Coordinates of C-alpha atoms in Angstrom, one line a residue:
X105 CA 37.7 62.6 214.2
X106 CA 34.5 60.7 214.3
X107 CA 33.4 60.0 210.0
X108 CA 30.1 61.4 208.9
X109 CA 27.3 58.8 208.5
X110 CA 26.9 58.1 204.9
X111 CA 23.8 56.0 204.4
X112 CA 23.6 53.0 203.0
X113 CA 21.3 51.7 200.3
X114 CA 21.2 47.8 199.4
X115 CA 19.5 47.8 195.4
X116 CA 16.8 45.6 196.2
X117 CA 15.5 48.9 198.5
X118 CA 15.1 51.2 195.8
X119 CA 13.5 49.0 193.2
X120 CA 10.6 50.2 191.5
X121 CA 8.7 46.8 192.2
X122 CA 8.6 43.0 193.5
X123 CA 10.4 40.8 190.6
X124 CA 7.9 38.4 188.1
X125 CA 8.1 35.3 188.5
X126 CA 10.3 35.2 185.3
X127 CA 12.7 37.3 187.2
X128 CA 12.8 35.6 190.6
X129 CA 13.3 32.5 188.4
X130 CA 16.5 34.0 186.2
X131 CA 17.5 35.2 190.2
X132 CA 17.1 31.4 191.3
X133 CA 19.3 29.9 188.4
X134 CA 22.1 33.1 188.8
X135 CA 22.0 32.1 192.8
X136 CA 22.3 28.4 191.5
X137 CA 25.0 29.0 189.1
X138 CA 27.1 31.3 191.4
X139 CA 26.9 28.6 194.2
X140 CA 28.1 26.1 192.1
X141 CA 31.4 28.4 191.2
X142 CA 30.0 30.4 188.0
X143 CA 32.2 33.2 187.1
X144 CA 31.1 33.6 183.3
X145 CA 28.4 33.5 181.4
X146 CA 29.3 30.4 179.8
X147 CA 29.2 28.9 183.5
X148 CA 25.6 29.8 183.9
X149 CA 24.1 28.1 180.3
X150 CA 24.0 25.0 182.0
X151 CA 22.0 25.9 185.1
X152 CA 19.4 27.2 182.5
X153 CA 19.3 24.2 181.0
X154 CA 18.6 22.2 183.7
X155 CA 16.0 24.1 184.5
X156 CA 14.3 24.1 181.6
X157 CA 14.2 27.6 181.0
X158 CA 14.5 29.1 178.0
X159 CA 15.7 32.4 176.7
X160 CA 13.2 34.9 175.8
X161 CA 12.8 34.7 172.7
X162 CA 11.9 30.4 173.3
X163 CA 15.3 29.0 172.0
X164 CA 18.5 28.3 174.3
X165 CA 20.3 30.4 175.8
X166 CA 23.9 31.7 174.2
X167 CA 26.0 33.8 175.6
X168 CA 25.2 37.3 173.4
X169 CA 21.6 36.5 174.6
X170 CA 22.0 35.9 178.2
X171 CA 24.2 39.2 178.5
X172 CA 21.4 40.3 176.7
X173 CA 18.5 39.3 178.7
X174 CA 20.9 40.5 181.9
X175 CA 21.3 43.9 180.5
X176 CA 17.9 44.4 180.0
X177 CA 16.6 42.9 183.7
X178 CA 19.2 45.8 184.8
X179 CA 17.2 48.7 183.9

């Protein structure tokens, strides 16, 4: 018995819009981080720090505000 076709829909087809440049940077340093073997969040503070880019509110990154920050690019 031959399956019924059930489309298939990747999530960067259905956004709402291109990323920022703030995003596509965050994307960057996640790709970065992810290459390099990242599994937590803790992994990923350091590839923001070596790129000099700073959590949103201008301070470094933590943890709470990195899951944070994540949480809210989800939406």
């Amino acid at each position: 018995m031959k399956k019924p076709f059930v489309p298939y829909n990747e999530t960067f087809q259905s956004r709402l819009r291109e990323p920022d440049p703030y995003e596509n940077m965050i994307g960057d340093a996640l790709e970065a981080a992810f290459a390099r073997g990242a599994t937590t969040l803790a992994d990923i503070l350091p590839v923001l720090a070596e790129r000099d880019i700073a959590a949103p509110d201008g301070s470094s990154w933590t943890e709470a505000k990195l899951a944070a920050e994540l949480a809210r690019l989800a939406d």
